[in-house]
PDB file of C-alpha atoms in Angstrom:
ATOM      1  CA  UNK D  19      99.019  84.267  83.568  1.00  0.00           C
ATOM      2  CA  UNK D  20     101.521  82.246  85.627  1.00  0.00           C
ATOM      3  CA  UNK D  21     104.992  84.053  85.794  1.00  0.00           C
ATOM      4  CA  UNK D  22     107.712  85.442  88.337  1.00  0.00           C
ATOM      5  CA  UNK D  23     108.727  89.035  88.312  1.00  0.00           C
ATOM      6  CA  UNK D  24     112.715  89.719  86.900  1.00  0.00           C
ATOM      7  CA  UNK D  25     112.868  93.294  87.285  1.00  0.00           C
ATOM      8  CA  UNK D  26     111.467  96.434  87.850  1.00  0.00           C
ATOM      9  CA  UNK D  27     111.696 100.266  87.133  1.00  0.00           C
ATOM     10  CA  UNK D  28     109.954 103.269  88.338  1.00  0.00           C
ATOM     11  CA  UNK D  29     107.896 105.354  86.192  1.00  0.00           C
ATOM     12  CA  UNK D  30     106.481 108.537  86.456  1.00  0.00           C
ATOM     13  CA  UNK D  31     105.393 109.385  90.086  1.00  0.00           C
ATOM     14  CA  UNK D  32     104.263 106.504  91.433  1.00  0.00           C
ATOM     15  CA  UNK D  33     104.068 103.578  88.625  1.00  0.00           C
ATOM     16  CA  UNK D  34     106.066 100.805  88.106  1.00  0.00           C
ATOM     17  CA  UNK D  35     107.502  99.182  84.757  1.00  0.00           C
ATOM     18  CA  UNK D  36     107.657  95.494  85.191  1.00  0.00           C
ATOM     19  CA  UNK D  37     109.888  92.808  83.159  1.00  0.00           C
ATOM     20  CA  UNK D  38     107.454  89.598  83.820  1.00  0.00           C
ATOM     21  CA  UNK D  39     108.353  85.779  82.608  1.00  0.00           C
ATOM     22  CA  UNK D  40     105.153  84.141  82.078  1.00  0.00           C
ATOM     23  CA  UNK D  41     104.508  80.534  81.335  1.00  0.00           C
ATOM     24  CA  UNK D  42     101.738  81.688  78.431  1.00  0.00           C
ATOM     25  CA  UNK D  43     103.358  84.588  76.374  1.00  0.00           C
ATOM     26  CA  UNK D  44     107.088  84.229  77.305  1.00  0.00           C
ATOM     27  CA  UNK D  45     108.482  87.667  78.179  1.00  0.00           C
ATOM     28  CA  UNK D  46     106.126  90.252  79.266  1.00  0.00           C
ATOM     29  CA  UNK D  47     106.529  94.038  79.776  1.00  0.00           C
ATOM     30  CA  UNK D  48     103.591  95.249  81.772  1.00  0.00           C
ATOM     31  CA  UNK D  49     102.977  99.107  84.066  1.00  0.00           C
ATOM     32  CA  UNK D  50     102.021  98.648  87.311  1.00  0.00           C
ATOM     33  CA  UNK D  51     100.251 101.794  87.865  1.00  0.00           C
ATOM     34  CA  UNK D  52     100.475 103.531  91.293  1.00  0.00           C
ATOM     35  CA  UNK D  53     102.859 100.449  92.524  1.00  0.00           C
ATOM     36  CA  UNK D  54     104.872 102.824  94.696  1.00  0.00           C
ATOM     37  CA  UNK D  55     102.536 104.500  96.666  1.00  0.00           C
ATOM     38  CA  UNK D  56     102.668 103.341 100.476  1.00  0.00           C
ATOM     39  CA  UNK D  57      99.825 100.588 101.202  1.00  0.00           C
ATOM     40  CA  UNK D  58      99.334 100.215  97.099  1.00  0.00           C
ATOM     41  CA  UNK D  59      97.981  96.660  96.749  1.00  0.00           C
ATOM     42  CA  UNK D  60     100.650  95.505  93.971  1.00  0.00           C
ATOM     43  CA  UNK D  61     103.611  97.406  95.862  1.00  0.00           C
ATOM     44  CA  UNK D  62     105.060  93.825  97.129  1.00  0.00           C
ATOM     45  CA  UNK D  63     103.581  92.111  94.146  1.00  0.00           C
ATOM     46  CA  UNK D  64     105.815  93.885  91.703  1.00  0.00           C
ATOM     47  CA  UNK D  65     109.053  92.973  93.398  1.00  0.00           C
ATOM     48  CA  UNK D  66     111.741  90.864  91.555  1.00  0.00           C
ATOM     49  CA  UNK D  67     111.297  87.040  92.623  1.00  0.00           C
ATOM     50  CA  UNK D  68     107.658  87.459  92.840  1.00  0.00           C
ATOM     51  CA  UNK D  69     105.893  84.433  91.969  1.00  0.00           C
ATOM     52  CA  UNK D  70     102.321  83.701  91.361  1.00  0.00           C
ATOM     53  CA  UNK D  71      99.195  84.335  89.035  1.00  0.00           C
ATOM     54  CA  UNK D  72      98.776  88.008  86.964  1.00  0.00           C
ATOM     55  CA  UNK D  73      95.886  89.313  85.536  1.00  0.00           C
ATOM     56  CA  UNK D  74      96.997  91.797  82.618  1.00  0.00           C
ATOM     57  CA  UNK D  75      94.817  93.345  80.106  1.00  0.00           C
ATOM     58  CA  UNK D  76      95.903  94.906  76.731  1.00  0.00           C
ATOM     59  CA  UNK D  77      95.955  98.257  75.927  1.00  0.00           C
ATOM     60  CA  UNK D  78      96.937 100.136  72.775  1.00  0.00           C
ATOM     61  CA  UNK D  79     100.671  99.875  73.423  1.00  0.00           C
ATOM     62  CA  UNK D  80     101.342  98.336  76.701  1.00  0.00           C
ATOM     63  CA  UNK D  81      99.775  95.982  78.758  1.00  0.00           C
ATOM     64  CA  UNK D  82      98.767  97.131  82.271  1.00  0.00           C
ATOM     65  CA  UNK D  83      99.044  94.878  85.866  1.00  0.00           C
ATOM     66  CA  UNK D  84      95.573  94.581  87.475  1.00  0.00           C
ATOM     67  CA  UNK D  85      95.873  91.909  89.974  1.00  0.00           C
ATOM     68  CA  UNK D  86      98.565  89.616  91.378  1.00  0.00           C
ATOM     69  CA  UNK D  87      98.217  86.855  93.545  1.00  0.00           C
ATOM     70  CA  UNK D  88     101.520  85.728  94.611  1.00  0.00           C
ATOM     71  CA  UNK D  89     102.130  82.107  95.811  1.00  0.00           C
ATOM     72  CA  UNK D  90     106.258  82.753  96.564  1.00  0.00           C
ATOM     73  CA  UNK D  91     108.216  85.968  97.894  1.00  0.00           C
ATOM     74  CA  UNK D  92     111.432  83.980  98.393  1.00  0.00           C
ATOM     75  CA  UNK D  93     110.974  86.338 101.469  1.00  0.00           C
ATOM     76  CA  UNK D  94     114.780  84.509 102.654  1.00  0.00           C
ATOM     77  CA  UNK D  95     116.384  86.327 100.171  1.00  0.00           C
ATOM     78  CA  UNK D  96     115.442  89.644 101.352  1.00  0.00           C
ATOM     79  CA  UNK D  97     117.358  88.907 104.298  1.00  0.00           C
ATOM     80  CA  UNK D  98     119.960  87.412 102.757  1.00  0.00           C
ATOM     81  CA  UNK D  99     122.167  90.066 100.788  1.00  0.00           C
ATOM     82  CA  UNK D 100     124.747  88.020  99.037  1.00  0.00           C
ATOM     83  CA  UNK D 101     122.183  85.592  98.226  1.00  0.00           C
ATOM     84  CA  UNK D 102     119.780  88.137  96.824  1.00  0.00           C
ATOM     85  CA  UNK D 103     122.824  89.111  94.547  1.00  0.00           C
ATOM     86  CA  UNK D 104     122.859  85.957  93.171  1.00  0.00           C
ATOM     87  CA  UNK D 105     119.209  85.963  92.487  1.00  0.00           C
ATOM     88  CA  UNK D 106     119.076  89.084  90.693  1.00  0.00           C
ATOM     89  CA  UNK D 107     122.262  87.760  88.564  1.00  0.00           C
ATOM     90  CA  UNK D 108     120.032  84.834  87.602  1.00  0.00           C
ATOM     91  CA  UNK D 109     116.995  87.268  86.682  1.00  0.00           C
ATOM     92  CA  UNK D 110     119.234  89.000  84.719  1.00  0.00           C
ATOM     93  CA  UNK D 111     120.597  86.246  82.902  1.00  0.00           C
ATOM     94  CA  UNK D 112     117.182  85.145  82.328  1.00  0.00           C
ATOM     95  CA  UNK D 113     115.897  88.698  80.790  1.00  0.00           C
ATOM     96  CA  UNK D 114     118.779  88.920  78.496  1.00  0.00           C
ATOM     97  CA  UNK D 115     118.029  85.131  76.793  1.00  0.00           C
ATOM     98  CA  UNK D 116     114.258  85.470  77.159  1.00  0.00           C
ATOM     99  CA  UNK D 117     111.795  86.855  74.422  1.00  0.00           C
ATOM    100  CA  UNK D 118     108.553  87.896  74.239  1.00  0.00           C
ATOM    101  CA  UNK D 119     105.566  85.305  72.630  1.00  0.00           C
ATOM    102  CA  UNK D 120     108.602  82.389  72.718  1.00  0.00           C
ATOM    103  CA  UNK D 121     107.984  79.737  75.129  1.00  0.00           C
ATOM    104  CA  UNK D 122     109.974  80.045  78.022  1.00  0.00           C
ATOM    105  CA  UNK D 123     108.325  77.517  80.244  1.00  0.00           C
ATOM    106  CA  UNK D 124     111.888  75.777  80.638  1.00  0.00           C
ATOM    107  CA  UNK D 125     113.677  78.973  81.626  1.00  0.00           C
ATOM    108  CA  UNK D 126     111.010  80.446  84.034  1.00  0.00           C
ATOM    109  CA  UNK D 127     111.052  76.826  85.953  1.00  0.00           C
ATOM    110  CA  UNK D 128     114.578  77.117  85.915  1.00  0.00           C
ATOM    111  CA  UNK D 129     114.823  80.363  87.276  1.00  0.00           C
ATOM    112  CA  UNK D 130     111.853  79.236  90.142  1.00  0.00           C
ATOM    113  CA  UNK D 131     114.089  76.401  91.106  1.00  0.00           C
ATOM    114  CA  UNK D 132     117.009  78.128  91.417  1.00  0.00           C
ATOM    115  CA  UNK D 133     115.572  80.878  93.697  1.00  0.00           C
ATOM    116  CA  UNK D 134     114.159  77.718  95.861  1.00  0.00           C
ATOM    117  CA  UNK D 135     117.955  76.344  96.099  1.00  0.00           C
ATOM    118  CA  UNK D 136     119.697  79.845  97.023  1.00  0.00           C
ATOM    119  CA  UNK D 137     117.278  79.778  99.947  1.00  0.00           C
ATOM    120  CA  UNK D 138     118.399  76.022 100.860  1.00  0.00           C
ATOM    121  CA  UNK D 139     121.215  76.813 103.165  1.00  0.00           C
ATOM    122  CA  UNK D 140     123.104  73.079 102.410  1.00  0.00           C
ATOM    123  CA  UNK D 141     123.791  74.385  99.090  1.00  0.00           C
ATOM    124  CA  UNK D 142     126.711  76.633  98.302  1.00  0.00           C
ATOM    125  CA  UNK D 143     125.488  79.335  96.271  1.00  0.00           C
ATOM    126  CA  UNK D 144     128.971  79.190  94.088  1.00  0.00           C
ATOM    127  CA  UNK D 145     127.731  75.919  93.056  1.00  0.00           C
ATOM    128  CA  UNK D 146     123.778  77.031  92.251  1.00  0.00           C
ATOM    129  CA  UNK D 147     125.095  79.267  90.041  1.00  0.00           C
ATOM    130  CA  UNK D 148     127.311  76.889  88.010  1.00  0.00           C
ATOM    131  CA  UNK D 149     123.953  74.549  87.630  1.00  0.00           C
ATOM    132  CA  UNK D 150     121.981  77.440  86.612  1.00  0.00           C
ATOM    133  CA  UNK D 151     124.683  78.803  84.275  1.00  0.00           C
ATOM    134  CA  UNK D 152     124.925  75.306  82.532  1.00  0.00           C
ATOM    135  CA  UNK D 153     121.219  74.688  82.486  1.00  0.00           C
ATOM    136  CA  UNK D 154     120.337  78.080  81.229  1.00  0.00           C
ATOM    137  CA  UNK D 155     122.855  77.732  78.227  1.00  0.00           C
ATOM    138  CA  UNK D 156     121.736  74.176  77.545  1.00  0.00           C
ATOM    139  CA  UNK D 157     118.018  75.383  77.464  1.00  0.00           C
ATOM    140  CA  UNK D 158     118.794  77.815  74.845  1.00  0.00           C
ATOM    141  CA  UNK D 159     120.780  75.324  72.727  1.00  0.00           C
ATOM    142  CA  UNK D 160     124.408  76.954  73.465  1.00  0.00           C
ATOM    143  CA  UNK D 161     125.730  74.086  75.650  1.00  0.00           C
ATOM    144  CA  UNK D 162     127.341  70.957  74.488  1.00  0.00           C
ATOM    145  CA  UNK D 163     124.746  67.943  75.220  1.00  0.00           C
ATOM    146  CA  UNK D 164     127.333  65.523  76.363  1.00  0.00           C
ATOM    147  CA  UNK D 165     131.242  66.548  77.119  1.00  0.00           C
ATOM    148  CA  UNK D 166     134.265  64.322  76.255  1.00  0.00           C
ATOM    149  CA  UNK D 167     137.194  64.203  78.602  1.00  0.00           C
ATOM    150  CA  UNK D 168     139.480  65.964  75.735  1.00  0.00           C
ATOM    151  CA  UNK D 169     137.199  68.983  75.598  1.00  0.00           C
ATOM    152  CA  UNK D 170     137.003  69.315  79.103  1.00  0.00           C
ATOM    153  CA  UNK D 171     141.361  69.209  79.132  1.00  0.00           C
ATOM    154  CA  UNK D 172     141.249  71.914  76.407  1.00  0.00           C
ATOM    155  CA  UNK D 173     138.955  74.114  78.903  1.00  0.00           C
ATOM    156  CA  UNK D 174     141.023  73.399  81.905  1.00  0.00           C
ATOM    157  CA  UNK D 175     144.314  74.095  79.897  1.00  0.00           C
ATOM    158  CA  UNK D 176     145.468  70.727  79.812  1.00  0.00           C
ATOM    159  CA  UNK D 177     144.370  69.823  83.381  1.00  0.00           C
ATOM    160  CA  UNK D 178     142.958  66.121  84.148  1.00  0.00           C
ATOM    161  CA  UNK D 179     139.037  66.440  84.578  1.00  0.00           C
ATOM    162  CA  UNK D 180     137.486  64.494  87.705  1.00  0.00           C
ATOM    163  CA  UNK D 181     134.875  61.862  86.421  1.00  0.00           C
ATOM    164  CA  UNK D 182     132.468  63.479  88.471  1.00  0.00           C
ATOM    165  CA  UNK D 183     132.760  66.195  86.651  1.00  0.00           C
ATOM    166  CA  UNK D 184     131.762  64.918  83.682  1.00  0.00           C
ATOM    167  CA  UNK D 185     128.772  62.861  85.372  1.00  0.00           C
ATOM    168  CA  UNK D 186     127.948  66.375  86.848  1.00  0.00           C
ATOM    169  CA  UNK D 187     127.969  68.103  83.647  1.00  0.00           C
ATOM    170  CA  UNK D 188     125.633  65.130  82.008  1.00  0.00           C
ATOM    171  CA  UNK D 189     123.129  65.335  85.244  1.00  0.00           C
ATOM    172  CA  UNK D 190     122.698  69.319  84.889  1.00  0.00           C
ATOM    173  CA  UNK D 191     121.865  69.200  80.881  1.00  0.00           C
ATOM    174  CA  UNK D 192     119.707  66.056  81.613  1.00  0.00           C
ATOM    175  CA  UNK D 193     118.183  65.906  84.694  1.00  0.00           C
ATOM    176  CA  UNK D 194     114.838  66.851  85.339  1.00  0.00           C
ATOM    177  CA  UNK D 195     114.591  70.303  86.634  1.00  0.00           C
ATOM    178  CA  UNK D 196     112.513  69.451  89.832  1.00  0.00           C
ATOM    179  CA  UNK D 197     115.636  67.329  90.908  1.00  0.00           C
ATOM    180  CA  UNK D 198     118.656  69.608  89.235  1.00  0.00           C
ATOM    181  CA  UNK D 199     119.461  70.529  92.546  1.00  0.00           C
ATOM    182  CA  UNK D 200     120.108  67.414  94.477  1.00  0.00           C
ATOM    183  CA  UNK D 201     123.669  67.317  94.540  1.00  0.00           C
ATOM    184  CA  UNK D 202     127.000  68.214  95.870  1.00  0.00           C
ATOM    185  CA  UNK D 203     130.501  68.358  94.538  1.00  0.00           C
ATOM    186  CA  UNK D 204     133.900  68.522  96.201  1.00  0.00           C
ATOM    187  CA  UNK D 205     135.874  71.727  95.833  1.00  0.00           C
ATOM    188  CA  UNK D 206     138.294  70.240  92.908  1.00  0.00           C
ATOM    189  CA  UNK D 207     134.938  69.399  91.207  1.00  0.00           C
ATOM    190  CA  UNK D 208     133.407  72.891  91.693  1.00  0.00           C
ATOM    191  CA  UNK D 209     136.458  74.679  90.682  1.00  0.00           C
ATOM    192  CA  UNK D 210     136.207  72.587  86.986  1.00  0.00           C
ATOM    193  CA  UNK D 211     132.395  73.244  86.936  1.00  0.00           C
ATOM    194  CA  UNK D 212     133.147  76.738  86.945  1.00  0.00           C
ATOM    195  CA  UNK D 213     135.921  76.535  84.544  1.00  0.00           C
ATOM    196  CA  UNK D 214     133.427  75.130  82.488  1.00  0.00           C
ATOM    197  CA  UNK D 215     130.194  77.433  82.750  1.00  0.00           C
ATOM    198  CA  UNK D 216     132.781  80.596  82.788  1.00  0.00           C
ATOM    199  CA  UNK D 217     134.090  79.611  79.231  1.00  0.00           C
ATOM    200  CA  UNK D 218     130.569  78.987  77.731  1.00  0.00           C
ATOM    201  CA  UNK D 219     128.983  81.995  79.419  1.00  0.00           C
ATOM    202  CA  UNK D 220     131.887  84.440  77.816  1.00  0.00           C
ATOM    203  CA  UNK D 221     130.497  83.003  74.152  1.00  0.00           C
ATOM    204  CA  UNK D 222     126.664  82.812  75.177  1.00  0.00           C
ATOM    205  CA  UNK D 223     126.486  86.479  76.467  1.00  0.00           C
ATOM    206  CA  UNK D 224     129.324  88.324  74.327  1.00  0.00           C
ATOM    207  CA  UNK D 225     130.050  91.930  75.426  1.00  0.00           C
ATOM    208  CA  UNK D 226     126.737  91.806  77.518  1.00  0.00           C
ATOM    209  CA  UNK D 227     127.047  93.199  81.262  1.00  0.00           C
ATOM    210  CA  UNK D 228     125.353  92.161  83.775  1.00  0.00           C
ATOM    211  CA  UNK D 229     125.406  94.600  86.752  1.00  0.00           C
ATOM    212  CA  UNK D 230     124.467  91.977  89.437  1.00  0.00           C
ATOM    213  CA  UNK D 231     127.522  89.908  88.619  1.00  0.00           C
ATOM    214  CA  UNK D 232     129.657  92.697  88.836  1.00  0.00           C
ATOM    215  CA  UNK D 233     128.440  93.384  92.503  1.00  0.00           C
ATOM    216  CA  UNK D 234     128.930  89.763  93.125  1.00  0.00           C
ATOM    217  CA  UNK D 235     132.170  89.964  91.976  1.00  0.00           C
ATOM    218  CA  UNK D 236     133.385  92.741  94.744  1.00  0.00           C
ATOM    219  CA  UNK D 237     131.450  90.623  97.612  1.00  0.00           C
ATOM    220  CA  UNK D 238     132.806  87.315  96.588  1.00  0.00           C
TER     221      UNK D 238
END
């Protein structure tokens, strides 16, 4: 299966339980036996953000990870604590809105491209977050396909929406994922995008608490 690790947790003395978002089966939970032993071949492959090919075998009650061929570890995030926190937030949101057995290829591609964007020094992390949130909601049918100026004025408390904000929202929801992170915006436009993303994320996530977001809010 082609997939990306969303999260991992310790099980027993040496094992790990992983949440893996795959192209073929949507979200899959699996056990990696011995992955916490020093030098184990699955240790690095079961870290969050690891993207590649995973061979699983199905047991009576759960999958077990047998082998992994990792193509991208997103090493840049391992030395960038704030960038890694953004990445963990993206993975948490992805875990929240994906399901086993669903076609989650769009969310997997979105997460992958968003992690790549976090590794690009030229792109500000707050913009990457806005783009990720808006597109994630659009993929899940929780975001308007097109905003009117009147709708934006309501979200902005009567403030005048920038033309660039309207264009950016259209681009975020309609552009190919491979070209999603190819623009920058002025500070005023970023503020308006943050207001829109924040309003709809509250509706989308409800009472869900994202731990990585709480950490981000103390850092940024």
